[in-house]
PDB file of C-alpha atoms in Angstrom:
ATOM      1  CA  UNK E   1      -0.072  -0.137  -0.037  1.00 58.00           C
ATOM      2  CA  UNK E   2       2.786   2.309   0.638  1.00 76.00           C
ATOM      3  CA  UNK E   3       2.872   5.499   2.724  1.00 90.00           C
ATOM      4  CA  UNK E   4       0.151   7.925   2.917  1.00 91.00           C
ATOM      5  CA  UNK E   5       0.154  11.711   3.050  1.00 91.00           C
ATOM      6  CA  UNK E   6      -2.434  13.421   5.327  1.00 92.00           C
ATOM      7  CA  UNK E   7      -3.083  17.039   4.878  1.00 92.00           C
ATOM      8  CA  UNK E   8      -4.441  18.605   8.073  1.00 91.00           C
ATOM      9  CA  UNK E   9      -5.996  21.529   6.436  1.00 90.00           C
ATOM     10  CA  UNK E  10      -7.951  19.752   3.909  1.00 91.00           C
ATOM     11  CA  UNK E  11      -8.944  16.581   6.093  1.00 90.00           C
ATOM     12  CA  UNK E  12      -7.774  14.195   3.178  1.00 91.00           C
ATOM     13  CA  UNK E  13      -5.213  11.454   2.942  1.00 92.00           C
ATOM     14  CA  UNK E  14      -3.674  10.306  -0.387  1.00 91.00           C
ATOM     15  CA  UNK E  15      -0.922   8.112  -1.512  1.00 92.00           C
ATOM     16  CA  UNK E  16       2.327   9.846  -0.777  1.00 91.00           C
ATOM     17  CA  UNK E  17       4.713  10.628  -3.904  1.00 92.00           C
ATOM     18  CA  UNK E  18       6.034  13.840  -5.252  1.00 92.00           C
ATOM     19  CA  UNK E  19       3.264  14.175  -7.888  1.00 94.00           C
ATOM     20  CA  UNK E  20       0.642  13.587  -5.768  1.00 93.00           C
ATOM     21  CA  UNK E  21       1.822  15.777  -2.987  1.00 93.00           C
ATOM     22  CA  UNK E  22       2.613  18.789  -5.369  1.00 94.00           C
ATOM     23  CA  UNK E  23      -0.561  18.485  -7.156  1.00 94.00           C
ATOM     24  CA  UNK E  24      -2.460  18.693  -3.999  1.00 94.00           C
ATOM     25  CA  UNK E  25      -0.423  21.445  -2.310  1.00 93.00           C
ATOM     26  CA  UNK E  26      -1.024  23.537  -5.565  1.00 93.00           C
ATOM     27  CA  UNK E  27      -4.852  22.634  -5.775  1.00 91.00           C
ATOM     28  CA  UNK E  28      -7.634  25.151  -5.451  1.00 87.00           C
ATOM     29  CA  UNK E  29      -9.045  23.354  -2.339  1.00 88.00           C
ATOM     30  CA  UNK E  30      -6.006  23.232  -0.377  1.00 92.00           C
ATOM     31  CA  UNK E  31      -5.313  26.841  -1.033  1.00 89.00           C
ATOM     32  CA  UNK E  32      -8.923  27.623   0.237  1.00 84.00           C
ATOM     33  CA  UNK E  33      -8.930  25.432   3.334  1.00 89.00           C
ATOM     34  CA  UNK E  34      -5.536  26.724   4.110  1.00 91.00           C
ATOM     35  CA  UNK E  35      -6.570  30.298   3.939  1.00 84.00           C
ATOM     36  CA  UNK E  36      -9.820  29.267   5.984  1.00 83.00           C
ATOM     37  CA  UNK E  37      -7.741  27.823   8.544  1.00 87.00           C
ATOM     38  CA  UNK E  38      -5.440  30.860   9.160  1.00 88.00           C
ATOM     39  CA  UNK E  39      -8.275  33.466   8.760  1.00 82.00           C
ATOM     40  CA  UNK E  40     -10.047  31.507  11.694  1.00 83.00           C
ATOM     41  CA  UNK E  41      -7.471  33.183  13.998  1.00 87.00           C
ATOM     42  CA  UNK E  42      -7.538  36.591  12.708  1.00 86.00           C
ATOM     43  CA  UNK E  43      -9.530  39.138  14.487  1.00 87.00           C
ATOM     44  CA  UNK E  44     -12.819  40.853  13.327  1.00 87.00           C
ATOM     45  CA  UNK E  45     -11.326  44.322  13.049  1.00 89.00           C
ATOM     46  CA  UNK E  46      -8.681  42.860  10.911  1.00 89.00           C
ATOM     47  CA  UNK E  47     -10.891  40.961   8.618  1.00 87.00           C
ATOM     48  CA  UNK E  48     -13.171  43.985   8.180  1.00 89.00           C
ATOM     49  CA  UNK E  49     -10.328  46.379   7.175  1.00 91.00           C
ATOM     50  CA  UNK E  50      -9.189  43.752   4.572  1.00 89.00           C
ATOM     51  CA  UNK E  51     -12.449  43.380   3.167  1.00 88.00           C
ATOM     52  CA  UNK E  52     -13.487  47.201   3.262  1.00 89.00           C
ATOM     53  CA  UNK E  53     -10.240  47.814   1.083  1.00 91.00           C
ATOM     54  CA  UNK E  54     -10.883  45.404  -1.557  1.00 90.00           C
ATOM     55  CA  UNK E  55     -13.335  45.552  -4.544  1.00 91.00           C
ATOM     56  CA  UNK E  56     -15.958  43.126  -4.659  1.00 90.00           C
ATOM     57  CA  UNK E  57     -15.444  40.190  -7.016  1.00 90.00           C
ATOM     58  CA  UNK E  58     -17.535  40.063  -9.828  1.00 90.00           C
ATOM     59  CA  UNK E  59     -17.799  36.074 -10.317  1.00 89.00           C
ATOM     60  CA  UNK E  60     -18.518  35.612  -6.814  1.00 87.00           C
ATOM     61  CA  UNK E  61     -21.517  38.204  -7.052  1.00 86.00           C
ATOM     62  CA  UNK E  62     -22.650  36.693 -10.064  1.00 88.00           C
ATOM     63  CA  UNK E  63     -22.260  32.894  -9.564  1.00 86.00           C
ATOM     64  CA  UNK E  64     -21.909  32.633  -5.599  1.00 83.00           C
ATOM     65  CA  UNK E  65     -18.649  31.333  -6.187  1.00 84.00           C
ATOM     66  CA  UNK E  66     -15.300  32.413  -7.398  1.00 85.00           C
ATOM     67  CA  UNK E  67     -12.794  30.204  -9.291  1.00 82.00           C
ATOM     68  CA  UNK E  68      -9.708  31.660  -8.288  1.00 80.00           C
ATOM     69  CA  UNK E  69      -7.920  30.174  -5.347  1.00 67.00           C
ATOM     70  CA  UNK E  70      -6.007  33.634  -4.455  1.00 73.00           C
ATOM     71  CA  UNK E  71      -8.503  36.179  -5.581  1.00 84.00           C
ATOM     72  CA  UNK E  72      -7.657  39.458  -4.436  1.00 88.00           C
ATOM     73  CA  UNK E  73     -11.451  40.784  -4.380  1.00 90.00           C
ATOM     74  CA  UNK E  74     -13.788  40.731  -1.845  1.00 89.00           C
ATOM     75  CA  UNK E  75     -16.098  37.831  -1.183  1.00 85.00           C
ATOM     76  CA  UNK E  76     -18.513  39.299   1.456  1.00 86.00           C
ATOM     77  CA  UNK E  77     -21.949  40.444   0.811  1.00 83.00           C
ATOM     78  CA  UNK E  78     -23.291  43.753   2.219  1.00 85.00           C
ATOM     79  CA  UNK E  79     -25.022  41.767   4.925  1.00 89.00           C
ATOM     80  CA  UNK E  80     -21.936  39.902   6.026  1.00 88.00           C
ATOM     81  CA  UNK E  81     -19.973  43.162   6.142  1.00 89.00           C
ATOM     82  CA  UNK E  82     -22.952  44.983   8.215  1.00 91.00           C
ATOM     83  CA  UNK E  83     -22.701  41.902  10.651  1.00 91.00           C
ATOM     84  CA  UNK E  84     -18.819  42.296  10.995  1.00 90.00           C
ATOM     85  CA  UNK E  85     -18.927  45.670  11.554  1.00 92.00           C
ATOM     86  CA  UNK E  86     -21.548  45.175  14.415  1.00 92.00           C
ATOM     87  CA  UNK E  87     -19.352  42.730  15.852  1.00 91.00           C
ATOM     88  CA  UNK E  88     -16.375  44.991  15.648  1.00 91.00           C
ATOM     89  CA  UNK E  89     -18.179  47.689  17.222  1.00 92.00           C
ATOM     90  CA  UNK E  90     -19.302  45.265  20.105  1.00 90.00           C
ATOM     91  CA  UNK E  91     -15.921  44.030  20.604  1.00 88.00           C
ATOM     92  CA  UNK E  92     -14.335  47.879  20.643  1.00 88.00           C
ATOM     93  CA  UNK E  93     -17.585  48.965  23.282  1.00 88.00           C
ATOM     94  CA  UNK E  94     -16.702  45.663  25.550  1.00 86.00           C
ATOM     95  CA  UNK E  95     -13.003  46.636  25.374  1.00 84.00           C
ATOM     96  CA  UNK E  96     -13.621  50.114  26.420  1.00 83.00           C
ATOM     97  CA  UNK E  97     -16.005  49.119  29.296  1.00 81.00           C
ATOM     98  CA  UNK E  98     -13.247  46.478  30.687  1.00 74.00           C
ATOM     99  CA  UNK E  99     -10.976  49.380  30.316  1.00 66.00           C
ATOM    100  CA  UNK E 100     -12.804  51.560  32.962  1.00 65.00           C
ATOM    101  CA  UNK E 101     -13.389  48.997  35.444  1.00 64.00           C
ATOM    102  CA  UNK E 102      -9.660  47.630  35.180  1.00 60.00           C
ATOM    103  CA  UNK E 103      -9.273  44.967  37.867  1.00 60.00           C
ATOM    104  CA  UNK E 104      -5.905  42.988  37.479  1.00 62.00           C
ATOM    105  CA  UNK E 105      -6.798  39.396  36.611  1.00 63.00           C
ATOM    106  CA  UNK E 106      -4.534  36.937  38.532  1.00 66.00           C
ATOM    107  CA  UNK E 107      -2.346  35.272  36.675  1.00 75.00           C
ATOM    108  CA  UNK E 108      -1.958  31.615  36.504  1.00 75.00           C
ATOM    109  CA  UNK E 109       1.707  31.709  38.195  1.00 80.00           C
ATOM    110  CA  UNK E 110       0.095  33.634  41.103  1.00 82.00           C
ATOM    111  CA  UNK E 111      -2.846  31.095  41.467  1.00 77.00           C
ATOM    112  CA  UNK E 112      -0.113  28.108  41.395  1.00 81.00           C
ATOM    113  CA  UNK E 113       1.819  29.746  43.888  1.00 86.00           C
ATOM    114  CA  UNK E 114      -1.270  30.167  46.359  1.00 84.00           C
ATOM    115  CA  UNK E 115      -2.543  26.772  45.688  1.00 81.00           C
ATOM    116  CA  UNK E 116       1.090  25.253  46.466  1.00 86.00           C
ATOM    117  CA  UNK E 117       1.105  27.432  49.892  1.00 87.00           C
ATOM    118  CA  UNK E 118      -2.251  26.444  50.714  1.00 84.00           C
ATOM    119  CA  UNK E 119      -1.649  22.522  50.159  1.00 83.00           C
ATOM    120  CA  UNK E 120       1.667  22.617  51.940  1.00 86.00           C
ATOM    121  CA  UNK E 121      -0.163  24.198  54.915  1.00 86.00           C
ATOM    122  CA  UNK E 122      -2.981  21.544  54.933  1.00 82.00           C
ATOM    123  CA  UNK E 123      -0.318  18.636  54.635  1.00 81.00           C
ATOM    124  CA  UNK E 124       1.979  20.433  57.867  1.00 80.00           C
ATOM    125  CA  UNK E 125      -1.059  21.213  59.826  1.00 70.00           C
ATOM    126  CA  UNK E 126      -2.966  17.871  59.183  1.00 61.00           C
ATOM    127  CA  UNK E 127      -6.834  18.249  59.613  1.00 52.00           C
ATOM    128  CA  UNK E 128      -6.806  21.579  60.942  1.00 51.00           C
ATOM    129  CA  UNK E 129      -8.544  24.605  59.231  1.00 49.00           C
ATOM    130  CA  UNK E 130      -6.548  27.047  57.463  1.00 44.00           C
ATOM    131  CA  UNK E 131      -7.723  30.753  56.686  1.00 47.00           C
ATOM    132  CA  UNK E 132      -8.367  29.743  53.236  1.00 45.00           C
ATOM    133  CA  UNK E 133     -10.945  27.328  54.177  1.00 44.00           C
ATOM    134  CA  UNK E 134     -14.641  27.970  54.231  1.00 44.00           C
ATOM    135  CA  UNK E 135     -17.210  26.941  57.036  1.00 42.00           C
ATOM    136  CA  UNK E 136     -17.755  23.572  55.349  1.00 44.00           C
ATOM    137  CA  UNK E 137     -14.131  22.642  55.224  1.00 46.00           C
ATOM    138  CA  UNK E 138     -13.763  22.775  51.469  1.00 43.00           C
ATOM    139  CA  UNK E 139     -11.137  24.967  50.224  1.00 49.00           C
ATOM    140  CA  UNK E 140     -12.391  28.177  48.333  1.00 53.00           C
ATOM    141  CA  UNK E 141     -12.617  27.907  44.590  1.00 58.00           C
ATOM    142  CA  UNK E 142     -10.627  30.664  43.235  1.00 67.00           C
ATOM    143  CA  UNK E 143      -9.524  29.056  39.592  1.00 69.00           C
ATOM    144  CA  UNK E 144      -8.745  31.779  37.144  1.00 70.00           C
ATOM    145  CA  UNK E 145     -10.853  32.403  34.414  1.00 69.00           C
ATOM    146  CA  UNK E 146      -8.081  31.538  31.916  1.00 69.00           C
ATOM    147  CA  UNK E 147      -8.848  27.835  33.049  1.00 69.00           C
ATOM    148  CA  UNK E 148     -12.593  27.966  32.973  1.00 67.00           C
ATOM    149  CA  UNK E 149     -12.718  29.442  29.259  1.00 69.00           C
ATOM    150  CA  UNK E 150     -11.055  26.148  28.038  1.00 70.00           C
ATOM    151  CA  UNK E 151     -13.592  24.037  26.501  1.00 71.00           C
ATOM    152  CA  UNK E 152     -13.868  20.366  26.939  1.00 72.00           C
ATOM    153  CA  UNK E 153     -11.975  20.149  30.306  1.00 69.00           C
ATOM    154  CA  UNK E 154     -11.457  16.680  31.791  1.00 73.00           C
ATOM    155  CA  UNK E 155     -13.648  16.228  34.802  1.00 71.00           C
ATOM    156  CA  UNK E 156     -10.723  15.933  36.833  1.00 70.00           C
ATOM    157  CA  UNK E 157      -9.816  19.779  36.257  1.00 70.00           C
ATOM    158  CA  UNK E 158     -13.415  21.133  36.661  1.00 72.00           C
ATOM    159  CA  UNK E 159     -13.960  22.480  39.926  1.00 72.00           C
ATOM    160  CA  UNK E 160     -16.673  21.119  42.053  1.00 72.00           C
ATOM    161  CA  UNK E 161     -20.061  22.002  41.910  1.00 74.00           C
ATOM    162  CA  UNK E 162     -21.512  24.505  44.638  1.00 74.00           C
ATOM    163  CA  UNK E 163     -22.141  22.411  47.766  1.00 74.00           C
ATOM    164  CA  UNK E 164     -19.305  19.814  46.923  1.00 73.00           C
ATOM    165  CA  UNK E 165     -19.331  16.169  45.469  1.00 71.00           C
ATOM    166  CA  UNK E 166     -22.234  14.008  46.412  1.00 74.00           C
ATOM    167  CA  UNK E 167     -20.997  11.045  47.961  1.00 73.00           C
ATOM    168  CA  UNK E 168     -23.109   7.829  48.117  1.00 70.00           C
ATOM    169  CA  UNK E 169     -23.093   5.957  50.960  1.00 66.00           C
ATOM    170  CA  UNK E 170     -22.121   2.118  50.377  1.00 63.00           C
ATOM    171  CA  UNK E 171     -23.384  -0.343  52.695  1.00 61.00           C
ATOM    172  CA  UNK E 172     -21.546  -3.169  51.338  1.00 62.00           C
ATOM    173  CA  UNK E 173     -18.301  -2.272  53.186  1.00 58.00           C
ATOM    174  CA  UNK E 174     -18.351  -2.355  56.729  1.00 50.00           C
TER     175      UNK E 174
END
């Protein structure tokens, strides 16, 4: 069967030889997929500026699709441009609002240091309560927002629910 080449941008694999790889890497589909991947990381203001400086693509306006992989014209409708403008304005407003009430967000390093101190205090004092514990004996949950914004965290990294974990009493042991 031989080696296979997998293209992450296109989510395709094919037999790996010089001819097939060159044909794929120079293809329209690959160029579009690669551009879409990198455009995914650009902010809305940059995309809006780029699209406003370009003229509209005639082929795209007539047919709804453009055959050129590196077309220098805009492929956004008036409605899409309007939504993009509104998104940029909303982001700017949010940024200005957050600048008005600047609260320094604790860094991950600070949080890790506090957590390490708390754990060392707990291990040295045994079962005694520390000042970082609340009335139920559960440590306070002050997980940085950076951790909570990560999608699909494994359950071991999620904070406990309010009120703690429910423990089922097992009558078989004892």
